[in-house]
CSV table of C-alpha atoms and ligand atoms in Angstrom, one decimal:
chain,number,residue,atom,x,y,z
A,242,UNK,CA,-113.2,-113.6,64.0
A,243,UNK,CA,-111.0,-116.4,65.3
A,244,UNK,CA,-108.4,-114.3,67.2
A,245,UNK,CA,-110.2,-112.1,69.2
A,246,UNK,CA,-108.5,-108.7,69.3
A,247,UNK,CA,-111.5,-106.6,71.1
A,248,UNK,CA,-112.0,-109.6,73.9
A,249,UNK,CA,-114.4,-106.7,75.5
A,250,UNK,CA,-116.5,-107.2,72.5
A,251,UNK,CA,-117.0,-110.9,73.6
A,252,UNK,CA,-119.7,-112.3,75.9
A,253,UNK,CA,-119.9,-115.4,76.5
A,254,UNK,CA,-123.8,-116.2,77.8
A,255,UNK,CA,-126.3,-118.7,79.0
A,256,UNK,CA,-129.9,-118.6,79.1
A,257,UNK,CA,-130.8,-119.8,82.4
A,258,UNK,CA,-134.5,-120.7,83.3
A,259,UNK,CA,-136.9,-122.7,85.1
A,260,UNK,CA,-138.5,-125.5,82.4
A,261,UNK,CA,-141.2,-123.8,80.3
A,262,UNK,CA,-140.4,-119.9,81.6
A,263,UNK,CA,-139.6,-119.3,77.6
A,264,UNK,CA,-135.6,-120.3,77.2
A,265,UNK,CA,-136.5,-121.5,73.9
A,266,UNK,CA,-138.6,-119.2,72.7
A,267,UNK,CA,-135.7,-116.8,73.9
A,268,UNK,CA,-133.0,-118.1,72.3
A,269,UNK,CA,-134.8,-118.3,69.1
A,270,UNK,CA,-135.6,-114.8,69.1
A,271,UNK,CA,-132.0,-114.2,69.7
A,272,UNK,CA,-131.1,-115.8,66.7
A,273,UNK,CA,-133.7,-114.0,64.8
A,274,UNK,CA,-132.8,-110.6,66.2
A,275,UNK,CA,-129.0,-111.0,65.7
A,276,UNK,CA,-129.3,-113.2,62.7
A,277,UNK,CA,-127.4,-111.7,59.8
A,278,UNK,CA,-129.4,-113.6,57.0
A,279,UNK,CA,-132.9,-113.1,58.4
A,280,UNK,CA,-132.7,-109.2,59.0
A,281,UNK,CA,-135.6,-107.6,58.9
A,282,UNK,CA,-136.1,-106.3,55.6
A,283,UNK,CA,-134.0,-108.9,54.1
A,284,UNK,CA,-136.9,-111.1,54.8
A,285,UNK,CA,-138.8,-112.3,51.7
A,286,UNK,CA,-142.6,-111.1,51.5
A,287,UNK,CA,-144.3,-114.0,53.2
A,288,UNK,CA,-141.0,-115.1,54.9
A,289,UNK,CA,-142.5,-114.0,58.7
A,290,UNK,CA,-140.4,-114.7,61.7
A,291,UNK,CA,-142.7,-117.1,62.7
A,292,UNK,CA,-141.7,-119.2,59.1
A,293,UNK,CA,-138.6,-118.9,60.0
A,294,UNK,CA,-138.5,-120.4,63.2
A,295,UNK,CA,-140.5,-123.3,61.8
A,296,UNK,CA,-137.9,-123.9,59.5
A,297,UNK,CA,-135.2,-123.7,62.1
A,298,UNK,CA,-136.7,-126.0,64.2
A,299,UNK,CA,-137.2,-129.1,61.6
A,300,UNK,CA,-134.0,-128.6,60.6
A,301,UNK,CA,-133.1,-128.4,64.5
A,302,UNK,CA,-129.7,-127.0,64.3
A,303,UNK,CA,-129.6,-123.6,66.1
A,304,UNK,CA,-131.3,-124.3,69.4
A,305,UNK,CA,-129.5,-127.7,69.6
A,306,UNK,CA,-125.9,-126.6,69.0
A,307,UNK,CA,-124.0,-126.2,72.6
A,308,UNK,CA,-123.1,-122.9,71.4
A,309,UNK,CA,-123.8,-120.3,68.7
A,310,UNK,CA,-122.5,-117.6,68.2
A,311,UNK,CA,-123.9,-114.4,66.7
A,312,UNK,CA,-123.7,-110.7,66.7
A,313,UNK,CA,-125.2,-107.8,68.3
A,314,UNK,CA,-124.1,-103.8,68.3
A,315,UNK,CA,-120.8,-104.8,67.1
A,316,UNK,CA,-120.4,-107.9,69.7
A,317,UNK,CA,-119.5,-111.3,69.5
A,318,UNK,CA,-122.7,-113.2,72.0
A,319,UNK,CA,-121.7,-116.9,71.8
A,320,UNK,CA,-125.3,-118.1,73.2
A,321,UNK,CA,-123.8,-121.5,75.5
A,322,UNK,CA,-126.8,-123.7,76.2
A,323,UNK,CA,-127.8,-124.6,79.5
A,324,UNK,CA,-130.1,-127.7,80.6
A,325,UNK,CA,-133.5,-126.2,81.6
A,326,UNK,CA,-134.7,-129.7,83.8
A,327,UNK,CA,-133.7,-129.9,87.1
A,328,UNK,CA,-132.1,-133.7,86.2
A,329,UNK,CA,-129.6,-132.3,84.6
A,330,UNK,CA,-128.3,-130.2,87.7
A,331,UNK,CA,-124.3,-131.6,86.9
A,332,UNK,CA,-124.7,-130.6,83.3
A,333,UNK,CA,-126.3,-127.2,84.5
A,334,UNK,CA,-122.8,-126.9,86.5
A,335,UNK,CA,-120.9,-127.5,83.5
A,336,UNK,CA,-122.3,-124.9,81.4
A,337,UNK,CA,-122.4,-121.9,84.2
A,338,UNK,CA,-118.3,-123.0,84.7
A,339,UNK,CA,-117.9,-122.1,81.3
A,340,UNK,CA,-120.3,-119.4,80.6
A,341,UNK,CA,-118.9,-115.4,82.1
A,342,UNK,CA,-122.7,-114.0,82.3
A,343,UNK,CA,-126.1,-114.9,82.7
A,344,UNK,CA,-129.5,-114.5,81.5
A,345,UNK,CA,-132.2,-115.5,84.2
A,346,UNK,CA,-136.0,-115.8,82.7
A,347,UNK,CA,-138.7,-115.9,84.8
A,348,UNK,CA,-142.2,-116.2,84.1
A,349,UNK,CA,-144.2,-113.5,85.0
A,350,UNK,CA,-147.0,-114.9,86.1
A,351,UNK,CA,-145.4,-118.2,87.8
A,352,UNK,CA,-142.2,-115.5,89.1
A,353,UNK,CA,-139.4,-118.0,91.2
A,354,UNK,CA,-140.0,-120.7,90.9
A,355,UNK,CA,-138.3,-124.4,92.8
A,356,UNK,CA,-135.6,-124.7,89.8
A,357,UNK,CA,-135.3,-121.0,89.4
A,358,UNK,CA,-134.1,-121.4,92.7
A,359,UNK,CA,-131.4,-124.2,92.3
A,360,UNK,CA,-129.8,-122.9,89.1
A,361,UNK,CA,-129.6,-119.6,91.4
A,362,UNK,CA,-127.9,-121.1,93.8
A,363,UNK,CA,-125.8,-122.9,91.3
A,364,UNK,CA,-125.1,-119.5,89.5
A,365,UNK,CA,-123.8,-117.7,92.7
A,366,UNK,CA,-121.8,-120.6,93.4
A,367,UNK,CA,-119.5,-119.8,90.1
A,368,UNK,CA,-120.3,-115.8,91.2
A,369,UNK,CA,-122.1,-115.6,87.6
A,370,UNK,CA,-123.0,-112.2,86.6
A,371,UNK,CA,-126.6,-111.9,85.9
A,372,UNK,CA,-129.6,-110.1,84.3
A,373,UNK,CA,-133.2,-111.6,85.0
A,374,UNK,CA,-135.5,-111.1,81.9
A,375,UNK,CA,-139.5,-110.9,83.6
A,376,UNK,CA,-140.9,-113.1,80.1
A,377,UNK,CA,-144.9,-113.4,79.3
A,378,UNK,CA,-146.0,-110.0,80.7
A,379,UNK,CA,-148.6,-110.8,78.0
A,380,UNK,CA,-150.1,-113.0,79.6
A,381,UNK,CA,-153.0,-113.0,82.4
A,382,UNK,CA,-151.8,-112.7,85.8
A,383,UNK,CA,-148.5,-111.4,84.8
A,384,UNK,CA,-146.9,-109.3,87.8
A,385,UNK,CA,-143.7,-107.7,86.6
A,386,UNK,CA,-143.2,-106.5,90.6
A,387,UNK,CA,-144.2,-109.7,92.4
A,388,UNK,CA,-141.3,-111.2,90.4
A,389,UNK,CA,-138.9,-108.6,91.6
A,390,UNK,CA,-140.3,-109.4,95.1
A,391,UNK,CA,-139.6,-112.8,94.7
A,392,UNK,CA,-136.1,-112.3,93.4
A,393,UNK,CA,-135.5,-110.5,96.9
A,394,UNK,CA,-137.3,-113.4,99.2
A,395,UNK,CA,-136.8,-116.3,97.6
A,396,UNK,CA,-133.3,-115.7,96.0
A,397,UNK,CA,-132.0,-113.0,98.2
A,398,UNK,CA,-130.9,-111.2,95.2
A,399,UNK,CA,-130.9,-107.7,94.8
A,400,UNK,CA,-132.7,-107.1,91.7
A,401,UNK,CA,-132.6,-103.5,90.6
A,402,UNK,CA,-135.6,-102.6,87.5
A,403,UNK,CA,-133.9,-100.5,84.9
A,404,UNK,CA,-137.2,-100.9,82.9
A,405,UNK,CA,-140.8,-101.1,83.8
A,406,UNK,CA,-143.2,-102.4,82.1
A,407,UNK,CA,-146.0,-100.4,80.1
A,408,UNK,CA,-149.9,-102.0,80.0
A,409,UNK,CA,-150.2,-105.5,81.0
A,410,UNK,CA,-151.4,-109.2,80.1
A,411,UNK,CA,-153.2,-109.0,76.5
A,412,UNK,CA,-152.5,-104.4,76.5
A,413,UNK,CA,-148.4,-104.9,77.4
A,414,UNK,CA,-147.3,-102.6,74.6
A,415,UNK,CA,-144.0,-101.8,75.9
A,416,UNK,CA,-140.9,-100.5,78.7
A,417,UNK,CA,-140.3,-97.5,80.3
A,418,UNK,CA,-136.1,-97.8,80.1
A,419,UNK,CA,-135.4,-95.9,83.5
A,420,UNK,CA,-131.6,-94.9,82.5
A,421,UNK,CA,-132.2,-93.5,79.7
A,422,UNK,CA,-135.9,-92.2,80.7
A,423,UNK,CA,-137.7,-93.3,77.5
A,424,UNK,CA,-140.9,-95.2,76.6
A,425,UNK,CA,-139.4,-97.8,74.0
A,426,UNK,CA,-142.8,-98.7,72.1
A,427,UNK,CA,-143.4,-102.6,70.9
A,428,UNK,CA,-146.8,-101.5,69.3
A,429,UNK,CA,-145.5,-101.7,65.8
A,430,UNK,CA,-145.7,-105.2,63.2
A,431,UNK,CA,-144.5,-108.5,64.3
A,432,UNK,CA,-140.9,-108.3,64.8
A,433,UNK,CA,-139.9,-104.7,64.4
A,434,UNK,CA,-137.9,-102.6,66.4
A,435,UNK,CA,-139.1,-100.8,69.7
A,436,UNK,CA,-139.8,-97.6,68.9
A,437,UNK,CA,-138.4,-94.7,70.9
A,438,UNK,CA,-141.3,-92.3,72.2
A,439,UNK,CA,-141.7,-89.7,75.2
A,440,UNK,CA,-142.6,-91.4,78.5
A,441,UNK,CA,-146.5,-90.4,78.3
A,442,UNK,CA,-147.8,-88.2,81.1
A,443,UNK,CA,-149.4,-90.2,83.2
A,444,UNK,CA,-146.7,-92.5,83.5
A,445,UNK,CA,-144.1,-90.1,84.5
A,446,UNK,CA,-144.4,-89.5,87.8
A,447,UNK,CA,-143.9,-93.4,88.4
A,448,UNK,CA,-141.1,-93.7,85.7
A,449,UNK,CA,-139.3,-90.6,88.0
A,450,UNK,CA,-140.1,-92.9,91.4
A,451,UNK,CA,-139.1,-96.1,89.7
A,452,UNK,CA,-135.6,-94.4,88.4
A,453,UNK,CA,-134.9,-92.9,92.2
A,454,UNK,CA,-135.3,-96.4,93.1
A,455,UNK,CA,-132.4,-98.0,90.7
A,456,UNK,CA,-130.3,-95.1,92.0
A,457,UNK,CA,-131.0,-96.3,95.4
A,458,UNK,CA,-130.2,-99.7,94.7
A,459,UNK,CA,-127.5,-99.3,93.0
A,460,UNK,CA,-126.3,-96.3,95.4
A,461,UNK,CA,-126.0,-99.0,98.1
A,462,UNK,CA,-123.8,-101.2,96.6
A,463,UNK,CA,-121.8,-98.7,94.8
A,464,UNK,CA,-120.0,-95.5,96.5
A,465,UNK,CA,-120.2,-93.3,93.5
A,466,UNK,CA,-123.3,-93.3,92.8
A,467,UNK,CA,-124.5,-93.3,96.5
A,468,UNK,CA,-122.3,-90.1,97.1
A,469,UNK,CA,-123.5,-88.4,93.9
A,470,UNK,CA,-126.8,-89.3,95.1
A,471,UNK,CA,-126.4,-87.9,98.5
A,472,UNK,CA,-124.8,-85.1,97.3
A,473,UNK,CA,-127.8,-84.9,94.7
A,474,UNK,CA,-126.1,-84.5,91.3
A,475,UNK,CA,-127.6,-85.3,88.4
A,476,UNK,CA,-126.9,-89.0,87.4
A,477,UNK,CA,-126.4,-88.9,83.9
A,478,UNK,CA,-127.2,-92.1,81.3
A,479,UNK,CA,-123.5,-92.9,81.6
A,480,UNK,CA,-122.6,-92.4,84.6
A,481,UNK,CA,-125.7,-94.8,85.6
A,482,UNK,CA,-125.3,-97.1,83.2
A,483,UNK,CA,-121.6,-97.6,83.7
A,484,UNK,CA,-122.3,-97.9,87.5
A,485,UNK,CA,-124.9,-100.9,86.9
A,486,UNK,CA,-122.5,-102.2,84.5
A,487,UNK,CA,-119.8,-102.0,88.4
A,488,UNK,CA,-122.5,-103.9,90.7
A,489,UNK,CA,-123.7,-106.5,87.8
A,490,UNK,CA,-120.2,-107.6,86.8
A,491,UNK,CA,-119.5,-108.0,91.0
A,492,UNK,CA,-122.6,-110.2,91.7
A,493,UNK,CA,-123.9,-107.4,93.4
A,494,UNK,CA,-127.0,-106.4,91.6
A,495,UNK,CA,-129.2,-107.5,89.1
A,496,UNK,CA,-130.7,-105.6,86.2
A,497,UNK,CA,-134.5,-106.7,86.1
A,498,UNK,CA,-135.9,-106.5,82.3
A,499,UNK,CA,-139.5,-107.6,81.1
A,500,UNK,CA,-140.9,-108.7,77.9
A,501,UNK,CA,-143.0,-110.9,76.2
A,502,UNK,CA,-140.6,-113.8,73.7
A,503,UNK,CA,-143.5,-115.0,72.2
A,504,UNK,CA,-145.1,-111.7,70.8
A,505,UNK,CA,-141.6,-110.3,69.8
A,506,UNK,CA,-141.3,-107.4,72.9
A,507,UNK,CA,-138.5,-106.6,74.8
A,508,UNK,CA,-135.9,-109.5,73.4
A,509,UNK,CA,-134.0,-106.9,71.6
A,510,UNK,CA,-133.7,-104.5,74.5
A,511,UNK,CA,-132.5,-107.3,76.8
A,512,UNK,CA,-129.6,-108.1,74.2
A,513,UNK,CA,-128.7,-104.1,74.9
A,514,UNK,CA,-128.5,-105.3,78.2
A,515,UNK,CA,-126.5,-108.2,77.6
A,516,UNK,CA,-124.2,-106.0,75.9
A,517,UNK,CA,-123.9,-103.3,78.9
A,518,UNK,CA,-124.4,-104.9,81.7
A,519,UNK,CA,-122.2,-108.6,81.3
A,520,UNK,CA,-118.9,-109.1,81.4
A,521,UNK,CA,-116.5,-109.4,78.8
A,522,UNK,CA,-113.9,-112.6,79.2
A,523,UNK,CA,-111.9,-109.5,80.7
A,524,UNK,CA,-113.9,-108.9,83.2
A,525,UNK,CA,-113.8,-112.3,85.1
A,526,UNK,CA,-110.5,-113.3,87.0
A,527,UNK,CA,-108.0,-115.2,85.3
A,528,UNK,CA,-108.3,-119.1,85.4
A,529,UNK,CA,-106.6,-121.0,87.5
A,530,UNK,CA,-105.4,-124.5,87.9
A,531,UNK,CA,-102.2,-126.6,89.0
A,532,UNK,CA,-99.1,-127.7,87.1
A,533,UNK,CA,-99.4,-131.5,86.5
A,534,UNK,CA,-95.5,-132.2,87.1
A,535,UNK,CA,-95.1,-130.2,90.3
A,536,UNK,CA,-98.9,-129.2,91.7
A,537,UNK,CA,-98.4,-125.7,91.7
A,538,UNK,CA,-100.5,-123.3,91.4
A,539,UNK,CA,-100.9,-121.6,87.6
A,540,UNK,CA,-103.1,-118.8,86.6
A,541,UNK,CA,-103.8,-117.8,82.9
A,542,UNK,CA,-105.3,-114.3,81.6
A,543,UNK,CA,-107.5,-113.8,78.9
A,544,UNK,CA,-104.9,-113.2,76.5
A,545,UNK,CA,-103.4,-114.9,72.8
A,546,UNK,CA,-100.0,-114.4,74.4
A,547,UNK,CA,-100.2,-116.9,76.7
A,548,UNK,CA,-100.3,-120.7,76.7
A,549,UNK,CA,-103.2,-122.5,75.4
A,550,UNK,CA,-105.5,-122.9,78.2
A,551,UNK,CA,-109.0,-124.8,77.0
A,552,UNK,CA,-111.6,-126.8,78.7
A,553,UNK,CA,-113.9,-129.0,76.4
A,554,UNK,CA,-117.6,-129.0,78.0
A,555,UNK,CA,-119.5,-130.7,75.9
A,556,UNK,CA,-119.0,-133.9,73.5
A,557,UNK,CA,-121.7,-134.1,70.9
A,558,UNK,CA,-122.6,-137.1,68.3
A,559,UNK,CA,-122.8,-134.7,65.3
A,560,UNK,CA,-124.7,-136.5,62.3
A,561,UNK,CA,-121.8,-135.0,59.3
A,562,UNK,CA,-118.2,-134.7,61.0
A,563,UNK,CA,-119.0,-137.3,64.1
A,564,UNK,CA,-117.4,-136.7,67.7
A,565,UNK,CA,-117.6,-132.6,67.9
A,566,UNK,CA,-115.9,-131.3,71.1
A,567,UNK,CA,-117.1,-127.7,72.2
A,568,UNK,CA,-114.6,-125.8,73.8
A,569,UNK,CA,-113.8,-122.5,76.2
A,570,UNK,CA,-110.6,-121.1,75.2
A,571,UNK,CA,-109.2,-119.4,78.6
A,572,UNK,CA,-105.8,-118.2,77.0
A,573,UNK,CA,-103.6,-118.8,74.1
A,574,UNK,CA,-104.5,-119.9,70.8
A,575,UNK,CA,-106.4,-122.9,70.0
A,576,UNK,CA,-105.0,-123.4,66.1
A,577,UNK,CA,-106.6,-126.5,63.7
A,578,UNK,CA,-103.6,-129.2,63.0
A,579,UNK,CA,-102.3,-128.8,65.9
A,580,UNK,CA,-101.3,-131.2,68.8
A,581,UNK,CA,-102.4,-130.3,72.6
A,582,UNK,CA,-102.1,-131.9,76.0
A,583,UNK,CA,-105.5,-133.0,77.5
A,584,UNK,CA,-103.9,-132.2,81.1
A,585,UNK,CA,-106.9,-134.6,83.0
A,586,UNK,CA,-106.0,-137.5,80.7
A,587,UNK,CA,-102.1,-136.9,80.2
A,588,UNK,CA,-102.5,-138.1,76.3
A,589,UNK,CA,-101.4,-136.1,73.3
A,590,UNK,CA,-104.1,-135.2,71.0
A,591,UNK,CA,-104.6,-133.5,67.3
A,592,UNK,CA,-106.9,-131.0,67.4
A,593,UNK,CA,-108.6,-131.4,63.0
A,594,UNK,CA,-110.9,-129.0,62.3
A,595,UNK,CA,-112.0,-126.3,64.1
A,596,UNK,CA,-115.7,-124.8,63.8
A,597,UNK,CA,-117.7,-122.1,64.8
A,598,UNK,CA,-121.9,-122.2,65.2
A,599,UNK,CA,-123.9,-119.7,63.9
A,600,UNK,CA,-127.6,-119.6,63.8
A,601,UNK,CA,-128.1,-120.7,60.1
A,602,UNK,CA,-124.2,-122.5,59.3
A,603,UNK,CA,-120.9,-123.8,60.7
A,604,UNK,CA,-118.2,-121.8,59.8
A,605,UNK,CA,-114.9,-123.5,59.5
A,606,UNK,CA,-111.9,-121.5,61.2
A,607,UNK,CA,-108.5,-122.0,61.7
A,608,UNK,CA,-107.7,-121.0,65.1
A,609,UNK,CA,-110.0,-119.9,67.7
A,610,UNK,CA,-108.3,-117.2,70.3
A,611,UNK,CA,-108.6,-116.1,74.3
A,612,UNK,CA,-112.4,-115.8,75.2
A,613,UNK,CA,-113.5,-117.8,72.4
A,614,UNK,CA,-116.1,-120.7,72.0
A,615,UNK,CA,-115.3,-123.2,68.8
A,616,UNK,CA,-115.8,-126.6,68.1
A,617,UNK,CA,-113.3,-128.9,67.6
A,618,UNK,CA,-113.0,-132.4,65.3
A,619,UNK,CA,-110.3,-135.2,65.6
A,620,UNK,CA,-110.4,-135.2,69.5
A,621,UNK,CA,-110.7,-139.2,70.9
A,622,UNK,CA,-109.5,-139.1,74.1
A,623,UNK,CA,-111.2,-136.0,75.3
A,624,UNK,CA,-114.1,-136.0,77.5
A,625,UNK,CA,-116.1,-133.0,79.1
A,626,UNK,CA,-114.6,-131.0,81.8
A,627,UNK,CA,-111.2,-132.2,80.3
A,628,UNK,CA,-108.5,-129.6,80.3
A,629,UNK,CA,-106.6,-129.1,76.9
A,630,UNK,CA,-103.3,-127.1,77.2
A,631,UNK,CA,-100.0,-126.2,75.5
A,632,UNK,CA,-98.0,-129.7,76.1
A,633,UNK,CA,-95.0,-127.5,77.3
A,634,UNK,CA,-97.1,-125.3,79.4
A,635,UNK,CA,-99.3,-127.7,81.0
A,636,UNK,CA,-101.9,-126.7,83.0
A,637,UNK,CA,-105.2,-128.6,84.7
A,638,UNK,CA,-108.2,-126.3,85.1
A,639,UNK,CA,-109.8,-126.6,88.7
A,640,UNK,CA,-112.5,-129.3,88.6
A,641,UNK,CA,-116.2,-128.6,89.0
A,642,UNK,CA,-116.7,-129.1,92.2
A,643,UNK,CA,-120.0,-130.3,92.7
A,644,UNK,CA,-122.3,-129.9,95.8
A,645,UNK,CA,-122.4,-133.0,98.0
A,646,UNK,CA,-125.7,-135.2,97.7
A,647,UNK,CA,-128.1,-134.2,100.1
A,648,UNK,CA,-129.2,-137.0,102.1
A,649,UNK,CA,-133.3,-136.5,103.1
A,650,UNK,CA,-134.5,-138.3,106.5
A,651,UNK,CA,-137.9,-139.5,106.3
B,899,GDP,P1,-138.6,-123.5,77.9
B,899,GDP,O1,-139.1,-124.8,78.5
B,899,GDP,O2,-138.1,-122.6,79.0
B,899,GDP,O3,-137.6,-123.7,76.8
B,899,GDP,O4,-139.8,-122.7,77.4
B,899,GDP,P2,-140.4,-122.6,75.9
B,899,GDP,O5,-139.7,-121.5,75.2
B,899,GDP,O6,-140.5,-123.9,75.2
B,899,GDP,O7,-141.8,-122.0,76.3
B,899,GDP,C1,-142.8,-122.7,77.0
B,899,GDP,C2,-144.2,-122.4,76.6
B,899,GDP,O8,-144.4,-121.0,76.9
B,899,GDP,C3,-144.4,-122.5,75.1
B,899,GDP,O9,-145.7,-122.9,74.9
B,899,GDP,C4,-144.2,-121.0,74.6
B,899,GDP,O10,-144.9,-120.8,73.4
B,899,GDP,C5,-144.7,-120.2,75.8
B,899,GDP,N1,-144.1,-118.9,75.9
B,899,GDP,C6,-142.8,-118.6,75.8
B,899,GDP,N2,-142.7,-117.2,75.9
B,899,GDP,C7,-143.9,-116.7,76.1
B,899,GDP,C8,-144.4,-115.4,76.2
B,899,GDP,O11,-143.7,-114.4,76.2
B,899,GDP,N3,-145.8,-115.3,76.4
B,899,GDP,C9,-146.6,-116.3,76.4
B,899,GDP,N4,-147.9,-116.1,76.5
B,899,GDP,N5,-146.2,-117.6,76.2
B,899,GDP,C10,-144.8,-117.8,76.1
């Protein structure tokens, strides 16, 4: 899909996450779930996710890539990788400047923790759209609720649950999804689908309490739903869900989700999430940067009909085609064989081949549209945060600003 037609079927995601919450374990089940090869079913007899995984990670392509991109309910996710240790706070800034939406794991049993904290931070800096996934509810100690509570003190979030979780630590067997008022069951074999069931009764007094309170939340930040509310109309799945979708994409709420990546619960239901509740490269504000020659200002929409305007964010060593430049394409169309201005530098360069990630190959394109994530060969002079434009369109995408050094007095 190099030209991207349904940009609104594009997200363009980071998993962010304090070091050991479970970003790994996360992302792989991403590429499991969304993997077109490793479908369930497709899967040879003996072949168990876990295999699979293994495999992946001696061969070490998928979680190492700066992007992959894969599928979900008919949408492009290009996955952008985001440093997990705190040292790499500038290289955390890099990715969230090119990345539209965000997935926040916590650990449930650990909740916010010190980086949690600064990638936070970081993240409303760039006003980054964000879910928080609650991971490990399998584990002892987990406290799906002290999380949320933490989200509110720590991060001064506003994190509104649209699931809660069923059992706990070693008997967590599944989510109560509070918009659509459903018991999605992860009781089944390793891997499998949740399974749709009726709330059970002695949950759903709380599940009714726990849905009033997402209205609430959401009712504060959003007029519609706070009138409806008042008014006391029935909320219906859309109308809810479509509301969240409002306060998510504005920074001003977060969808809370819990799950446990290592036992195979609740990853698929948080890419539903992803899929409702981020933004689409629509959905963020056009870029904007200044014209080298004169300094003014010049703003580019998501679109193939205007100038190319690219950022490269990450250079990579790659072992077969050698200096691999990942790159956000703003506007325009990025097309292989093609020369482009790199704005920063003021140099010509020849953009060879293009390439898109996926979880198990690289797909070679020809030309990689508005929204899009690709990989490009053939680039020398091209460094990340470099701007690449159309050389009689230039353009020189706003720096990353980063945060001044904070100086600490004994
Ligand atoms: P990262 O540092 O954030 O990438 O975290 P990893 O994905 O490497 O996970 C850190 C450790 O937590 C590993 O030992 C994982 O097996 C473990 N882990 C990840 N997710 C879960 C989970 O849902 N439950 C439990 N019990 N352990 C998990």
């Amino acid at each position: 899909m190099p030209r991207n037609a349904d940009l609104d079927r594009i997200r363009n995601i980071g998993i962010i996450a304090h070091i050991d919450a479970g970003k790994t374990t996360v992302s792989e089940r991403i590429l499991f779930y969304t993997g077109k090869t490793y479908k369930l079913g497709e899967v040879h007899e003996g072949a168990a996710t876990m295999d699979w995984m293994e495999q992946e990670r001696e061969r070490g392509i998928t979680i190492t890539a700066a992007a992959t991109t894969c599928e979900w309910r008919d949408h492009q996710i290009n996955l952008i990788d985001t440093p997990g240790h705190v040292d790499f706070t500038a290289e955390v800034e890099r990715s969230l400047r090119v990345l539209d939406g965000g997935v926040v794991v916590f650990d449930a049993v650990a909740g916010v923790e010190p980086q949690s904290e600064t990638v936070w931070r970081q993240a409303d800096r760039y006003g980054v759209p964000r879910i928080a996934f609650v991971n490990k509810m399998d584990r002892v100690g987990a406290d799906f609720w002290r999380t949320v509570e933490m989200m509110k003190d720590r991060l001064g979030a506003n994190p509104v649950p649209v699931q809660i979780p069923v059992g706990a630590e070693a008997d967590f067997d599944g989510c109560i999804d509070l918009v659509e008022m459903c018991w999605w069951w992860f009781g089944g074999e390793k891997g499998d689908k949740p399974e749709r069931r009726e709330i059970p009764a002695h949950l759903r007094e709380v599940a009714e309490k726990a849905r009033e309170q997402l209205i609430e939340g959401i009712g504060n930040v959003d007029d519609q739903i706070a009138i409806a509310y008042l008014e006391g109309h029935e909320i219906g799945v859309h109308e809810l869900k479509t509301a969240i979708r409002r306060a998510t994409l504005h920074s001003l709420a977060q969808p809370v989700l819990c799950g446990s990546a290592l036992k195979n619960k609740g990853v698929q239901l948080m890419l539903d999430a992803v899929v409702d509740y981020l933004p689409s490269p629509l959905d963020i504000p056009p870029v904007k940067g200044v014209d080298p020659k004169n300094g003014g200002e010049v703003v580019r929409h998501a679109s193939d009909d205007e100038p190319l305007a690219a950022i490269a964010f990450k250079i990579v060593s790659d072992p077969y085609v050698g200096r691999l430049a990942y790159i956000r394409v703003y506007s325009g169309v990025l097309k292989a064989g093609e020369t482009v201005l790199n704005s920063t530098k003021q140099e010509r360069e020849r953009i060879g081949r293009l390439l898109q990630m996926h979880a198990n190959q690289r797909e070679e394109i020809t030309e990689m549209g508005a929204g899009g994530i690709c990989a490009a060969v053939g680039l020398k002079q091209t460094f990340t945060g470099d701007t690449l434009c159309a050389p009689d369109a230039p353009i020189i995408l706003e720096s990353i600003q980063f945060p001044e050094p904070v100086i600490r007095v004994a």
